[in-house]
CSV table of C-alpha atoms in Angstrom, one decimal:
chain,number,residue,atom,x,y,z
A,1,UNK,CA,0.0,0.0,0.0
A,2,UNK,CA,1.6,3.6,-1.0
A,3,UNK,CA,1.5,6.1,1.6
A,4,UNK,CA,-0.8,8.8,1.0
A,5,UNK,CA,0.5,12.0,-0.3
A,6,UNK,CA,0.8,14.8,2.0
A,7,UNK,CA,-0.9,18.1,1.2
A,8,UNK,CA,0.2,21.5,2.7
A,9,UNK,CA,-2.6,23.8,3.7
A,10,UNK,CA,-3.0,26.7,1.3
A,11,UNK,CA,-2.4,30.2,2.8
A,12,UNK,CA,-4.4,32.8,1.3
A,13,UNK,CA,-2.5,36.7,1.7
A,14,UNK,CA,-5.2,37.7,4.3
A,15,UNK,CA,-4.7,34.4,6.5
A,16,UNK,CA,-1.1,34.9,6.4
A,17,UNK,CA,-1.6,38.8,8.0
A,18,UNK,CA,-3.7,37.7,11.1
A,19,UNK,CA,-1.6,34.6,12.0
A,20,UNK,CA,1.8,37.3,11.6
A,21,UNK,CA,0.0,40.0,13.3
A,22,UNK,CA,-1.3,37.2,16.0
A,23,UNK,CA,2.3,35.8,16.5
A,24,UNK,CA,4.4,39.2,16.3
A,25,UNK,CA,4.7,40.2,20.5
A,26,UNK,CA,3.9,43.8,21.2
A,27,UNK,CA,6.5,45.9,22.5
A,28,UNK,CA,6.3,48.1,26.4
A,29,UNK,CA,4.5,50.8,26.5
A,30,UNK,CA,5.7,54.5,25.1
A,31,UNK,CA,8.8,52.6,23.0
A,32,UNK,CA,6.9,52.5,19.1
A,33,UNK,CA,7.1,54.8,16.4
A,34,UNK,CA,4.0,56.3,18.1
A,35,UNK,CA,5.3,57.4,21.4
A,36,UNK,CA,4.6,60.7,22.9
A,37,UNK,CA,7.7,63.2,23.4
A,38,UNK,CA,7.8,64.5,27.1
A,39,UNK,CA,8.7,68.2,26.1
A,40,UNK,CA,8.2,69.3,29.9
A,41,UNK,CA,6.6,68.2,33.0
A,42,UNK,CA,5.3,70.5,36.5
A,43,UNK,CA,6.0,69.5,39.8
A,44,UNK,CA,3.7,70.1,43.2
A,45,UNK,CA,3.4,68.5,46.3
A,46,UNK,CA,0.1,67.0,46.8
A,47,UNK,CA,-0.3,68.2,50.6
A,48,UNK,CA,0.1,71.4,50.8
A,49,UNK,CA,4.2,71.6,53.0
A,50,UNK,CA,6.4,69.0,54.2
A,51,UNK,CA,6.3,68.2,57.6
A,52,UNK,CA,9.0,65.9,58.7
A,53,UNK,CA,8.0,62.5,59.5
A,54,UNK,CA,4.9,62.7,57.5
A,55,UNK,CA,4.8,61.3,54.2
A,56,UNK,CA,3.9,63.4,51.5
A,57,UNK,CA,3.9,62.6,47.2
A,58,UNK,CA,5.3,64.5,44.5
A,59,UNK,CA,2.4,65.2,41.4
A,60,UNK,CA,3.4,65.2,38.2
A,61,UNK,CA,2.0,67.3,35.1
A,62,UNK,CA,3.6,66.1,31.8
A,63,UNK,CA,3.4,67.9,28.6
A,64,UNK,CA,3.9,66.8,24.8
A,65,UNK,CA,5.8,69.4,21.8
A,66,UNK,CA,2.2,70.8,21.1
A,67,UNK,CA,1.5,71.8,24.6
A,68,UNK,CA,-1.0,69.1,25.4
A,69,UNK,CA,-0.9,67.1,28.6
A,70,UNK,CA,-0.2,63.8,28.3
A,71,UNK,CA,-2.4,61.0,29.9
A,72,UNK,CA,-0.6,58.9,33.6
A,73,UNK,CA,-0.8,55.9,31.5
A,74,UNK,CA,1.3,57.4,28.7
A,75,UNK,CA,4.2,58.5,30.7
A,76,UNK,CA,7.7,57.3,30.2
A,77,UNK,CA,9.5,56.0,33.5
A,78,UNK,CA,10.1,58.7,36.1
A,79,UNK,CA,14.0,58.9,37.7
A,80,UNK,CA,13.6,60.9,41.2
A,81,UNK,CA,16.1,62.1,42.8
A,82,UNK,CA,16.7,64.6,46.3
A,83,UNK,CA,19.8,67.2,46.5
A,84,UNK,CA,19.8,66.4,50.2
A,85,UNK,CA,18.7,63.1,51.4
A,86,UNK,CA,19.4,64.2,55.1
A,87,UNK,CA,16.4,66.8,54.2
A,88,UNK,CA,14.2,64.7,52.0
A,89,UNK,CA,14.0,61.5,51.0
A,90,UNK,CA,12.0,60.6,47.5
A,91,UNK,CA,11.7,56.9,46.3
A,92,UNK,CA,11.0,56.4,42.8
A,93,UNK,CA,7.3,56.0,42.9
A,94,UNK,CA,7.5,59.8,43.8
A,95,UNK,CA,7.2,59.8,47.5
A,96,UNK,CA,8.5,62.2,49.8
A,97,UNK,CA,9.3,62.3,53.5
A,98,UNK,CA,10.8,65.0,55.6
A,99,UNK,CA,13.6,64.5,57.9
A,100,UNK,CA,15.5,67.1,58.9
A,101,UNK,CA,13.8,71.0,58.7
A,102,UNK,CA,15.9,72.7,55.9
A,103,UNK,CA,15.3,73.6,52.4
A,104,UNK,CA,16.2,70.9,49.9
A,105,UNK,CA,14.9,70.4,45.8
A,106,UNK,CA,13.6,67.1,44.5
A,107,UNK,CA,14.4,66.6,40.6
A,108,UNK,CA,12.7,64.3,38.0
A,109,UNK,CA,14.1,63.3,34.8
A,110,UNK,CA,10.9,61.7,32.5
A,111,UNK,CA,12.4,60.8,29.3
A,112,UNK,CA,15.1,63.3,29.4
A,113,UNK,CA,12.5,66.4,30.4
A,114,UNK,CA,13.5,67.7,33.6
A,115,UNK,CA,11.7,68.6,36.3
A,116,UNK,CA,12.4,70.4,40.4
A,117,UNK,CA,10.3,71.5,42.9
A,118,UNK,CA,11.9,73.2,46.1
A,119,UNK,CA,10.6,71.9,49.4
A,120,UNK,CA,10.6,73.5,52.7
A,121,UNK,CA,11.0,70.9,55.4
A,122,UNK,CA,9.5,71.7,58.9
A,123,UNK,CA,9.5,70.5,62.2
A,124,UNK,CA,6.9,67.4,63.2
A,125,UNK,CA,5.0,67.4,65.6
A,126,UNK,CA,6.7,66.9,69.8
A,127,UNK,CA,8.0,64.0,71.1
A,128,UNK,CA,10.2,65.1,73.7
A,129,UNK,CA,11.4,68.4,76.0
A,130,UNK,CA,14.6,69.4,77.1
A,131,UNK,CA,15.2,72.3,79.5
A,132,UNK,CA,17.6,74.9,78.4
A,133,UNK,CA,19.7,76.7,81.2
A,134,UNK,CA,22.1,79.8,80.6
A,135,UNK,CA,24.5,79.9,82.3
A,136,UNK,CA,25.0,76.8,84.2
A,137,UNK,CA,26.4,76.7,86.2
A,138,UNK,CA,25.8,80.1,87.7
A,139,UNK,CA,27.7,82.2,90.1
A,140,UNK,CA,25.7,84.4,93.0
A,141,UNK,CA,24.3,87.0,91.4
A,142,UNK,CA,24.1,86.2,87.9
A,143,UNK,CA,20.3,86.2,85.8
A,144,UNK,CA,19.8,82.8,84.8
A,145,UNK,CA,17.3,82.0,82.2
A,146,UNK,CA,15.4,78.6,81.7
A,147,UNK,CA,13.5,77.3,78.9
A,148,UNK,CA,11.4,74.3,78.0
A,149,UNK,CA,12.1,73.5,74.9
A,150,UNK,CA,10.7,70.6,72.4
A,151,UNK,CA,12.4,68.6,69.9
A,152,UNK,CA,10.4,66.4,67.0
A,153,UNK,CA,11.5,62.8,66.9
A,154,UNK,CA,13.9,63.6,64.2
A,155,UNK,CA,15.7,66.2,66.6
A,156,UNK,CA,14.1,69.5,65.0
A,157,UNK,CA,13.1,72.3,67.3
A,158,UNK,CA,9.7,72.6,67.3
A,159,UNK,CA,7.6,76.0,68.1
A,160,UNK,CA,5.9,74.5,71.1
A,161,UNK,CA,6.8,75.4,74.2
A,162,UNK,CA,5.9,74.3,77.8
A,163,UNK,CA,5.9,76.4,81.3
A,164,UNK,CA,8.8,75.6,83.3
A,165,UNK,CA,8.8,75.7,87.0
A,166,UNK,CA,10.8,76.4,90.1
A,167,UNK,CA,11.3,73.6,92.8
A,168,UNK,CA,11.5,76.8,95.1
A,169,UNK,CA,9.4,79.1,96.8
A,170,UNK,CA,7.3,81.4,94.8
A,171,UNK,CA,9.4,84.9,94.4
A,172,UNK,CA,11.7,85.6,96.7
A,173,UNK,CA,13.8,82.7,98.4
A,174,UNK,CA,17.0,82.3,100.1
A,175,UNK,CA,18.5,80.5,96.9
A,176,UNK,CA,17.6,83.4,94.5
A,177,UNK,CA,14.3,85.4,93.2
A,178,UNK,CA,12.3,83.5,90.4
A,179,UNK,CA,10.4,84.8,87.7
A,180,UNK,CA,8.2,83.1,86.0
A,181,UNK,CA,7.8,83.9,82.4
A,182,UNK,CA,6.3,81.9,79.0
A,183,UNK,CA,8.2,80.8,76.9
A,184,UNK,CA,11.5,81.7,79.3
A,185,UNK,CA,11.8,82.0,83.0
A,186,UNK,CA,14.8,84.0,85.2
A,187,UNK,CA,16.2,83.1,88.9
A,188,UNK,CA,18.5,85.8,89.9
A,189,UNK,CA,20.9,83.5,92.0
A,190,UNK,CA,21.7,85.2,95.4
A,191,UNK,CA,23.3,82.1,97.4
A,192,UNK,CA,25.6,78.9,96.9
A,193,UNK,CA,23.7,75.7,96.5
A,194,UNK,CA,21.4,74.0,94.0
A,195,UNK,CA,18.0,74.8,92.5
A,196,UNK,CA,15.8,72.3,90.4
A,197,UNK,CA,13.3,73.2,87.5
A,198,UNK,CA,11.0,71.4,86.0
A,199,UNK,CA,8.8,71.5,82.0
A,200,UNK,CA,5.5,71.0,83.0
A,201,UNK,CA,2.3,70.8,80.6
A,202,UNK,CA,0.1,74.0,80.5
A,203,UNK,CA,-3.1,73.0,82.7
A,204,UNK,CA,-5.0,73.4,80.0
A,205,UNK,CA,-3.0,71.2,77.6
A,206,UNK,CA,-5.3,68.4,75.8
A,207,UNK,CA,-4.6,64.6,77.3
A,208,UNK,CA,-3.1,63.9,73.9
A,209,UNK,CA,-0.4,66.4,74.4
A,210,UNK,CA,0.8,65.4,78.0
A,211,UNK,CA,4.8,64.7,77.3
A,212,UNK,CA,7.4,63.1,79.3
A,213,UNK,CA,8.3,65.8,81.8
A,214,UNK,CA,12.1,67.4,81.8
A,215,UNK,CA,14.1,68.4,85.0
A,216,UNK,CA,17.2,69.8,85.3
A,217,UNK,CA,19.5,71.2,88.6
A,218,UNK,CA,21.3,74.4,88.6
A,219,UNK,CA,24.5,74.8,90.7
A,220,UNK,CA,24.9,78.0,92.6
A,221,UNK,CA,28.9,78.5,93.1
A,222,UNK,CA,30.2,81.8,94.9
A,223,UNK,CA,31.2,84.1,93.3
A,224,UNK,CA,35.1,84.5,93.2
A,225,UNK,CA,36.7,87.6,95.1
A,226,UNK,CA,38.6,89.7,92.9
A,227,UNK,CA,42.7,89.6,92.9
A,228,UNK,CA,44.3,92.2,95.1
A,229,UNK,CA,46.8,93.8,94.0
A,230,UNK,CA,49.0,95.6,96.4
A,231,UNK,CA,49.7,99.3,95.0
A,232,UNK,CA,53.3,100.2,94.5
């Protein structure tokens, strides 16, 4: 018996078209003959400032030769970028953080069209207080003055402020006379020893606000007595 003769399908022009144009693989987006030219792109910040510790994202408004704004889905990928990292840090889905207050500028480059946006980084909200004292130590009869003063958890002086107290009789004492003052205090020192303050929260501070509370001792040395000099 004779094998059977075999018989290659016929391909008409048309059925040859749709199986190429089935088979060919289309390429990534913005890469064909068609793409769109990014002439220039606009930067903004979508939350209005950039408090440090909060995150915050960087907007993008693209533009074609013509003018026209090109659609999100259109857009080539995006190369971010901070001048100061310590200031700002961006990730390359356009995310921003603050860390330390300061002035810093975040840069795009979208299919070689630049793009900045200068941010201005400020302090977070308090985490903890420190009490400032100047000078310490003090000598009888020097004007000391004491502050309360609150730091962000990325060490950033903040704005608030706290009353700060004398472990000492009101006014006049034997130690010294203190004054109390917002947002600094004075103790005129009068006599040697040691004198403790405190940061407490205002009485009308909200539950939420209630911080850690700061202390700090002030030594009281005597003043030195001046160098005689026997005259001549």
């Amino acid at each position: 018996m004779h094998p059977l003769p075999c018989r290659l399908p016929r391909w008409t022009p048309l059925a040859l078209a749709l199986v190429a144009s089935a088979c060919a693989s289309p390429g990534p987006a913005g890469t064909g003959s068609g793409a769109v030219t990014v002439s220039r792109v606009e930067l903004s910040l979508a939350q209005a400032g950039l408090v440090a510790g909060e995150p915050n994202r960087v907007m993008v408004r693209a533009f074609d030769e013509a003018g026209a704004r090109i659609p999100t889905s259109g857009l080539p990928e995006a190369i971010w970028r901070s001048d100061d990292y310590e200031v700002a840090d961006i990730d390359q889905d356009g995310h921003v953080v603050g860390r330390l207050a300061g002035v810093t500028t975040v840069r795009l480059d979208m299919g070689g069209a630049l793009g900045s946006l200068r941010v201005v980084v400020t302090a977070g909200a308090p985490t903890r207080t420190e009490l400032e004292i100047a000078p310490a130590p003090a000598m009888v009869g020097d004007t000391v003055q004491i502050s309360a003063v609150m730091y962000d958890a990325y060490g950033n002086r903040t704005t608030a402020t706290q009353h700060v107290r004398c472990i000492c009789p009101n006014g006049d004492g034997p130690l010294g006379r203190w004054v109390f003052g917002v947002p600094t205090s004075t103790f005129v020192a009068r006599q040697r020893g040691s004198v403790t303050f405190q940061a407490v929260v205002p009485q009308f501070a909200a539950e939420h606000q209630l911080l850690p509370l700061a202390q700090a001792v002030l030594a009281i040395h005597r003043a030195p007595h001046p160098t005689h000099t026997p005259s001549r």
